C-alpha atoms as an extended CHARMM CRD file, in Angstrom:
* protein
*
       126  EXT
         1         1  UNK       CA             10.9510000000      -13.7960000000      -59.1220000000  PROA      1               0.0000000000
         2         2  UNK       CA             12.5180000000      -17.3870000000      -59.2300000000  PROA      2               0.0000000000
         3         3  UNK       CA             13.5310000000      -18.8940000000      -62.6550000000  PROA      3               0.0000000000
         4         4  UNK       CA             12.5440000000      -21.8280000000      -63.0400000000  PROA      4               0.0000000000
         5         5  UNK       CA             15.3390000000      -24.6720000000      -65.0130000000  PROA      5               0.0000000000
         6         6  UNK       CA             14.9490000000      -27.7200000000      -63.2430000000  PROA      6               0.0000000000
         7         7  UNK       CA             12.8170000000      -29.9720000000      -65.8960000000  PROA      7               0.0000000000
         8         8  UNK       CA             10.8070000000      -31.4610000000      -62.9890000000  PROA      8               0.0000000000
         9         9  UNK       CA              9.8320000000      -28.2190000000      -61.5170000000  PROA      9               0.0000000000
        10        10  UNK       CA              8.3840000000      -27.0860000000      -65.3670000000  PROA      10              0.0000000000
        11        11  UNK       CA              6.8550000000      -30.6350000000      -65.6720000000  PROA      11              0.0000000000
        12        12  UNK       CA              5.2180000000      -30.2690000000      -62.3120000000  PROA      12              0.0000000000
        13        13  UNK       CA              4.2260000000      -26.5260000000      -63.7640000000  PROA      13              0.0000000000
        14        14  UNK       CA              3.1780000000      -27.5010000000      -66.9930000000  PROA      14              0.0000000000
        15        15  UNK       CA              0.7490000000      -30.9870000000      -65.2940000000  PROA      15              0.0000000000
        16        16  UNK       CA             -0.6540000000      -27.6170000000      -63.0780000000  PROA      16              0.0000000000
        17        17  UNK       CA             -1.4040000000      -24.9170000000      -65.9430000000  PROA      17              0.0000000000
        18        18  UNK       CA             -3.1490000000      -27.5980000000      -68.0070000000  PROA      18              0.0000000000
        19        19  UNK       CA             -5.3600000000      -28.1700000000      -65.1080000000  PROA      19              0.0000000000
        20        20  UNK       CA             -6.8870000000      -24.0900000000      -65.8800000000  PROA      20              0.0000000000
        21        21  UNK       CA             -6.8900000000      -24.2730000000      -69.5460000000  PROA      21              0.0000000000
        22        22  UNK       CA             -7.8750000000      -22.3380000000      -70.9970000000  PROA      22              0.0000000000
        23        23  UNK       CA             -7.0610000000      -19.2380000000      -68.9190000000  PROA      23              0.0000000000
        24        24  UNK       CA             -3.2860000000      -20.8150000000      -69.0780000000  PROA      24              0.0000000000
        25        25  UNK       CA             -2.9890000000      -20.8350000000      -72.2810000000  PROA      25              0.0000000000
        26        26  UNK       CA             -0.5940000000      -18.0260000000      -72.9900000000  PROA      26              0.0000000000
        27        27  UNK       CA              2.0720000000      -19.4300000000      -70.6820000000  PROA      27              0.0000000000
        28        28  UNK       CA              1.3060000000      -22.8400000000      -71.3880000000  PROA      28              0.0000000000
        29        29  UNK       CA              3.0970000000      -23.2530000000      -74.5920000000  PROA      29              0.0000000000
        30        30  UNK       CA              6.2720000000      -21.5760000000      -73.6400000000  PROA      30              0.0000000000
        31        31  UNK       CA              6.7650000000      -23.7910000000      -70.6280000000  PROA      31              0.0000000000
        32        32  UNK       CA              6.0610000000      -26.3800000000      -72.3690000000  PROA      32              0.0000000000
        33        33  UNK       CA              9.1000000000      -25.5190000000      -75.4880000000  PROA      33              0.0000000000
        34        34  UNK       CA             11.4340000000      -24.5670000000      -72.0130000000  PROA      34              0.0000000000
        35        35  UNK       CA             10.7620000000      -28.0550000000      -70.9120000000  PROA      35              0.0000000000
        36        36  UNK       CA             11.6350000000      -29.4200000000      -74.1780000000  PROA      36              0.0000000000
        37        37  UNK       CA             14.9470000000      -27.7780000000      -74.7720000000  PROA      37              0.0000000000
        38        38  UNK       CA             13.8020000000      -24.2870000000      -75.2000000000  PROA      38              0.0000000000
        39        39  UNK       CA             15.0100000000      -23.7190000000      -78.9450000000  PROA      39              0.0000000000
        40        40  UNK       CA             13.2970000000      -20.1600000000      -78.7160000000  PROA      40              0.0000000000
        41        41  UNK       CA             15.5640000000      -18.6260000000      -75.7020000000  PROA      41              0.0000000000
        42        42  UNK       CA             12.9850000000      -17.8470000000      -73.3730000000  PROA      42              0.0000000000
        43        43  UNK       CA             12.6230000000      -17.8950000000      -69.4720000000  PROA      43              0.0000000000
        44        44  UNK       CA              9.6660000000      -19.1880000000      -66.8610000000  PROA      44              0.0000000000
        45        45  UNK       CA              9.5290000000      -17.3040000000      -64.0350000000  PROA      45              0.0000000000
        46        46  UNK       CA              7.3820000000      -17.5290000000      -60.6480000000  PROA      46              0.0000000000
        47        47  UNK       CA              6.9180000000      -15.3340000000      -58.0150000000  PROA      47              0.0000000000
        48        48  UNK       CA              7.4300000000      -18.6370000000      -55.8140000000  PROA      48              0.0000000000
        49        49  UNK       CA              7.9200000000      -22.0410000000      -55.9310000000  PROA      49              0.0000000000
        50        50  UNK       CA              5.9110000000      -24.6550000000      -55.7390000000  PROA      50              0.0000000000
        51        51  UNK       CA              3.2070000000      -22.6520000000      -54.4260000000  PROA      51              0.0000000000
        52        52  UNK       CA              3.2030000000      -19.7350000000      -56.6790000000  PROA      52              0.0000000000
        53        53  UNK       CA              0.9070000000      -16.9580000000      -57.6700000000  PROA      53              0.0000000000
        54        54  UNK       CA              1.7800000000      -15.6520000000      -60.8650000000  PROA      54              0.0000000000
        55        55  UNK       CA              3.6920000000      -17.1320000000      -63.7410000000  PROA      55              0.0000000000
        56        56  UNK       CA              5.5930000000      -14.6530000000      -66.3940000000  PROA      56              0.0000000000
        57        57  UNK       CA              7.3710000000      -16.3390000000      -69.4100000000  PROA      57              0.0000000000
        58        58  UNK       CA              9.5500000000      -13.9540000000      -71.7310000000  PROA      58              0.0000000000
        59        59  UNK       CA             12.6420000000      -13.9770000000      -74.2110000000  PROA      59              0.0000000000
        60        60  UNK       CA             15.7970000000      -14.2200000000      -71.9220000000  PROA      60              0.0000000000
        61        61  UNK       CA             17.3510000000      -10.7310000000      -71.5560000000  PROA      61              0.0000000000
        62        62  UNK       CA             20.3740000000      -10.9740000000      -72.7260000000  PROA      62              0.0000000000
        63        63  UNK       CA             18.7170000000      -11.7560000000      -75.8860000000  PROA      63              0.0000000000
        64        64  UNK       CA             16.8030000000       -8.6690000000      -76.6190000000  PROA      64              0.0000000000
        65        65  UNK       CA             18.2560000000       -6.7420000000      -79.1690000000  PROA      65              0.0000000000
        66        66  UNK       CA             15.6070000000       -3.9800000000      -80.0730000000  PROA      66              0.0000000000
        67        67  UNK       CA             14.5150000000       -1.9390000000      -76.6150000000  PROA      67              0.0000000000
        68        68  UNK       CA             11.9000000000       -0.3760000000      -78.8250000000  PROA      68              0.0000000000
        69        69  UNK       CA             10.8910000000       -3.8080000000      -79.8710000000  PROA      69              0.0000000000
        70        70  UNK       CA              7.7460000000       -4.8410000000      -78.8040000000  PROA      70              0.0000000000
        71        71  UNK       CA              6.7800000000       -7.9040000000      -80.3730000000  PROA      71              0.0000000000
        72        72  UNK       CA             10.7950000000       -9.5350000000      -79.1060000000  PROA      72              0.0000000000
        73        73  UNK       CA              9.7040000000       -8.0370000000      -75.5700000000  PROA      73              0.0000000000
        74        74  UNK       CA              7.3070000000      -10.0090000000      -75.3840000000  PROA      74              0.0000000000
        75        75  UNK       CA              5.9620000000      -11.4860000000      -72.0470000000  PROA      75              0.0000000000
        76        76  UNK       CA              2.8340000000      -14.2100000000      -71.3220000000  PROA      76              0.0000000000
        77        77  UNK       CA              1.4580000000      -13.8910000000      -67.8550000000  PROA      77              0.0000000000
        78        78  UNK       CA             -0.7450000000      -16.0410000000      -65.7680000000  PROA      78              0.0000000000
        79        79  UNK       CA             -1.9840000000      -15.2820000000      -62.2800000000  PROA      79              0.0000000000
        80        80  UNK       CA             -4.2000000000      -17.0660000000      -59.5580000000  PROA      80              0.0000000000
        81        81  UNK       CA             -3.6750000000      -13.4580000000      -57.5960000000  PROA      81              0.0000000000
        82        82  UNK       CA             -4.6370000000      -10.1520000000      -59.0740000000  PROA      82              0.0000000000
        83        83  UNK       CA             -2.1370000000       -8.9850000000      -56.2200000000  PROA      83              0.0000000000
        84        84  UNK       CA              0.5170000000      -10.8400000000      -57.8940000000  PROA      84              0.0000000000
        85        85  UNK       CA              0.0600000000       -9.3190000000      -60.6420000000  PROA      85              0.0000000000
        86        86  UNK       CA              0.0130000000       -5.8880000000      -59.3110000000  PROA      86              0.0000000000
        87        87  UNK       CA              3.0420000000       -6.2280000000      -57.4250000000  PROA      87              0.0000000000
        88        88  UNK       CA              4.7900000000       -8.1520000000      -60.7080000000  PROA      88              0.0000000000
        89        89  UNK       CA              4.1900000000       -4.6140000000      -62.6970000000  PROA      89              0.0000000000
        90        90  UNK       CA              4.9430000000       -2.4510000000      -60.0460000000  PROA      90              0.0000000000
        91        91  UNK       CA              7.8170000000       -3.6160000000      -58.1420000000  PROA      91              0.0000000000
        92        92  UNK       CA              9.6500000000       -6.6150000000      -59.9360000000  PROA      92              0.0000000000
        93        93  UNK       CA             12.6180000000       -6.6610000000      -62.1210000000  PROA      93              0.0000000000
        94        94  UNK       CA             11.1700000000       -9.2270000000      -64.1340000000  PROA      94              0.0000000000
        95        95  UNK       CA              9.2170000000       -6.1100000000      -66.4750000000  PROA      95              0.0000000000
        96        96  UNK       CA             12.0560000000       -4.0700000000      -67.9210000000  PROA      96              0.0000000000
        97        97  UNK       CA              9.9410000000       -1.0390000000      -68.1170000000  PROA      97              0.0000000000
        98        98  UNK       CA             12.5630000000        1.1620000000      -69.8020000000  PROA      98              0.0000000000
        99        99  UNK       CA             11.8210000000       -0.9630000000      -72.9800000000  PROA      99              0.0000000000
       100       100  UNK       CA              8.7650000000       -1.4080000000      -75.1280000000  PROA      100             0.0000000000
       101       101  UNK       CA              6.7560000000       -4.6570000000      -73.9970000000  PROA      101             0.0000000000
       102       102  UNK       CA              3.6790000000       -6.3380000000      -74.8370000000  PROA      102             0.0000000000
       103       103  UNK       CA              2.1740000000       -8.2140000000      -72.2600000000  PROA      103             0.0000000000
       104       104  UNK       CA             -0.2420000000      -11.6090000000      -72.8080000000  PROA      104             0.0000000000
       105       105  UNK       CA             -3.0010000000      -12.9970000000      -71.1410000000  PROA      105             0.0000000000
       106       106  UNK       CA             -6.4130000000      -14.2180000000      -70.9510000000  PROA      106             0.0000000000
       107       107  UNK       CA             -7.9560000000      -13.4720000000      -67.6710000000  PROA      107             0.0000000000
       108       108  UNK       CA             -9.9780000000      -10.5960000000      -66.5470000000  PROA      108             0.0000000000
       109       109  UNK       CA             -8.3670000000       -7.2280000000      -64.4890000000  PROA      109             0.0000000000
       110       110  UNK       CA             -5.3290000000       -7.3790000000      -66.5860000000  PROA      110             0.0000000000
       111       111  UNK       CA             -6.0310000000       -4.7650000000      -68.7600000000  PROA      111             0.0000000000
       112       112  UNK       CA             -6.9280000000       -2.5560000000      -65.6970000000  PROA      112             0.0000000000
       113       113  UNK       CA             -3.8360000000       -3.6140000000      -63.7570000000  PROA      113             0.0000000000
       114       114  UNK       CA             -1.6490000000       -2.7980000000      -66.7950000000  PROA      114             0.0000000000
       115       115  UNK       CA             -3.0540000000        0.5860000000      -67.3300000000  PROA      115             0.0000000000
       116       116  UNK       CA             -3.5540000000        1.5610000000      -63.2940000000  PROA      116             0.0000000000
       117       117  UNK       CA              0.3250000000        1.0720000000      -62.9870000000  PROA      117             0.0000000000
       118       118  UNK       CA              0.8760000000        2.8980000000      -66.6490000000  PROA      118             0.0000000000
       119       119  UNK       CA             -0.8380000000        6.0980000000      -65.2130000000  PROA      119             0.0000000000
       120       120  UNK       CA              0.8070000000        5.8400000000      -61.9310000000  PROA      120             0.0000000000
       121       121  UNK       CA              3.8770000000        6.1080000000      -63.9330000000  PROA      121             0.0000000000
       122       122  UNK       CA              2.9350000000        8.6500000000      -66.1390000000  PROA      122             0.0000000000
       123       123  UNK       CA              3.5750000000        5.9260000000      -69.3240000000  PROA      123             0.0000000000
       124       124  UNK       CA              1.4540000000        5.7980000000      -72.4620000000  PROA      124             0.0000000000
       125       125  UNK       CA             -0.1280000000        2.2150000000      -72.7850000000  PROA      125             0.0000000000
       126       126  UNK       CA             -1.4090000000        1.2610000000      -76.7180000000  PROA      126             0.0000000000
């Protein structure tokens, strides 16, 4: 997963997720505060760049300070690839799966994807 800093990469983002609002919605808000100085600490990451499939925003790592925090692990996703998404919960580094997380978003399958890879791993999912 790339992080996105550059503020004309997250403009370019930001001009593209308003274009599927409101499906978008979730990440929407935290690229825009990155873009704007990004007073909360958090991070916009794609799975590629400029042509990317999935976007995941979430509270820089270093700044967790509760693993068993959910609410501070906190990530927004948005996908234009269920396949993205699969191999974002799977595979990538970007979901610290040895804490407690809640995951965001509004479009259908994600509730499936997030409990197919829960079982797979033999983790409880509330």
């Amino acid at each position: 997963m790339l992080i996105l800093r550059c503020p004309a990469q997250l403009q370019l983002l930001e001009e593209t997720l308003r274009k599927s609002l409101p499906t978008t919605l979730p990440v929407l808000g935290t690229v825009m505060t990155v873009a704007r100085g990004n007073p909360a600490s958090h991070e916009v990451l794609v799975d590629s760049w400029p042509h990317f499939g999935i976007v995941l925003t979430r509270l820089r790592p270093e700044d967790h300070r509760d693993a068993r925090d959910y609410y501070t692990n906190q990530l927004s996703v948005f996908y234009r690839d269920k396949g993205a998404l699969q191999t974002l919960l799977e595979g990538t580094e970007a979901v610290a799966h040895g804490r407690a997380f809640q995951i965001l978003g509004m479009q259908d399958g994600l509730d499936e994807a997030v409990q197919e890879v829960a079982s797979a791993r033999g983790l409880k999912v509330e």
